[in-house]
Short mmCIF file of C-alpha atoms in Angstrom, two decimals:
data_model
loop_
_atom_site.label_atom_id
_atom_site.label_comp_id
_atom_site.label_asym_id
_atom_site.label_seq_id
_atom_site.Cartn_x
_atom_site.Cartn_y
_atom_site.Cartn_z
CA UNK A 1 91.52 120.11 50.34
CA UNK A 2 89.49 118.14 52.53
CA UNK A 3 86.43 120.33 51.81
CA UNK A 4 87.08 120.96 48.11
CA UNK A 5 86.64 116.53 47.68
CA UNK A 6 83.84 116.65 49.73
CA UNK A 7 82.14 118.40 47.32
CA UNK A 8 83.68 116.81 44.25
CA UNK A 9 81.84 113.08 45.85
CA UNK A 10 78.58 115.33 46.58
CA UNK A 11 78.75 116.64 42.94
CA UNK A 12 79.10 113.58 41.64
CA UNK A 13 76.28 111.85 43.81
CA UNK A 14 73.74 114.33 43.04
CA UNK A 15 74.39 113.96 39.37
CA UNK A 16 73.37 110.77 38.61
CA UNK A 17 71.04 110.21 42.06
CA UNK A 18 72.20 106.47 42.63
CA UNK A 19 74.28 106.95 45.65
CA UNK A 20 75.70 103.56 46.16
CA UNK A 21 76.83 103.85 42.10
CA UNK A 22 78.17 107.08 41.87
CA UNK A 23 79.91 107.40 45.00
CA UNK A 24 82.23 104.62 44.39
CA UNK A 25 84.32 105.51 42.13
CA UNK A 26 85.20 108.61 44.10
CA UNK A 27 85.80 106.12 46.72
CA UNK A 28 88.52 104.13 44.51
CA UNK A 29 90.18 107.46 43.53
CA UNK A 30 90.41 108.68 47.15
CA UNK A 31 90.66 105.03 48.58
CA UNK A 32 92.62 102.74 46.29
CA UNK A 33 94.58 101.04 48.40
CA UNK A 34 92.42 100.53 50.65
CA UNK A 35 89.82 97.96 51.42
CA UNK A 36 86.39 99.58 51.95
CA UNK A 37 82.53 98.84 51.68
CA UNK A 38 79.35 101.21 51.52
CA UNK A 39 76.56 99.58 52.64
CA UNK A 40 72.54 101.07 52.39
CA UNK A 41 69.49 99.82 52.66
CA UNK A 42 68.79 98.90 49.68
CA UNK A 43 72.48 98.33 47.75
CA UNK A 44 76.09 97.57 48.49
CA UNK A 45 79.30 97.90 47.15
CA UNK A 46 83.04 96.42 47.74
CA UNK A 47 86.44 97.60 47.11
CA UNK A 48 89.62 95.47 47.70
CA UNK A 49 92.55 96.36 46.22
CA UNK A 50 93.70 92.78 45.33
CA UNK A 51 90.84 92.41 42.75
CA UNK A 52 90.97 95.57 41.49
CA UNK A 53 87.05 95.85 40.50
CA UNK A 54 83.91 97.37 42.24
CA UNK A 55 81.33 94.53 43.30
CA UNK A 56 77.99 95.87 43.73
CA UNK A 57 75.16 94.02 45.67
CA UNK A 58 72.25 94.18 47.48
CA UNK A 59 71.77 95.98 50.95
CA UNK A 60 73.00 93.76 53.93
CA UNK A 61 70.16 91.65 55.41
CA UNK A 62 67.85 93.18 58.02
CA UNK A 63 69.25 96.34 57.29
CA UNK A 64 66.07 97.84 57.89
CA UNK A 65 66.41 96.97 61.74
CA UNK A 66 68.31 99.42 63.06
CA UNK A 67 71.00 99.33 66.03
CA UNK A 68 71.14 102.40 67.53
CA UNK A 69 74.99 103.79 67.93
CA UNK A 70 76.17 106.43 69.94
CA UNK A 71 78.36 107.73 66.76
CA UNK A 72 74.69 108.28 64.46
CA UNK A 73 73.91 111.63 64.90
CA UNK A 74 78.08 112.50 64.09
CA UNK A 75 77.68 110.18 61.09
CA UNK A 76 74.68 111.37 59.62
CA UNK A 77 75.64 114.63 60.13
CA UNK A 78 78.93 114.66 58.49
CA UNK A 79 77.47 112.29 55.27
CA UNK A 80 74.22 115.30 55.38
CA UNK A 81 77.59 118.29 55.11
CA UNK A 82 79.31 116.19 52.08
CA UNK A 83 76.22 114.69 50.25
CA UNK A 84 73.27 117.15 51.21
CA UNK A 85 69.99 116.10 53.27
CA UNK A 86 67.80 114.13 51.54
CA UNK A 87 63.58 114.27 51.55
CA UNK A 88 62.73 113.00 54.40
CA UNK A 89 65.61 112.16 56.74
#
């Protein structure tokens, strides 16, 4: 199962090529009661349960800087299995 909704949040994210956007609501099916954030470069989004809505901003501040993490290669390699490599990285 845990494979099969991998896929489903790749499919959906390759359909409509906004990541941030279409990953979310995946997110809220899988993770409703649950608070959770996906944060990028460039866009952000917010899920607590309490408010019921998706609030979508821009990327955190100096994202562009960085901090190395000894977890980075595991997490970029598990998002590259669910949502594909992308040009580039």
């Amino acid at each position: 199962h845990r494979i099969e909704r991998a896929f489903e949040a790749r499919d959906e994210v390759a359909e409509s090529g906004a990541p941030v956007e279409s990953a979310a609501p995946w997110f809220v099916r899988r993770f409703a009661q649950q608070r959770w954030a996906i944060l990028t470069p460039e866009r952000s989004v917010r899920w607590t349960p309490a408010s019921d809505k998706l609030e979508f901003g821009p990327g955190p501040a100096g994202a562009s800087h960085h901090m190395p993490h000894p977890d980075d290669d595991f997490l970029l390699e598990a998002y590259r299995s669910v949502f594909g490599a992308r040009d580039g990285h």
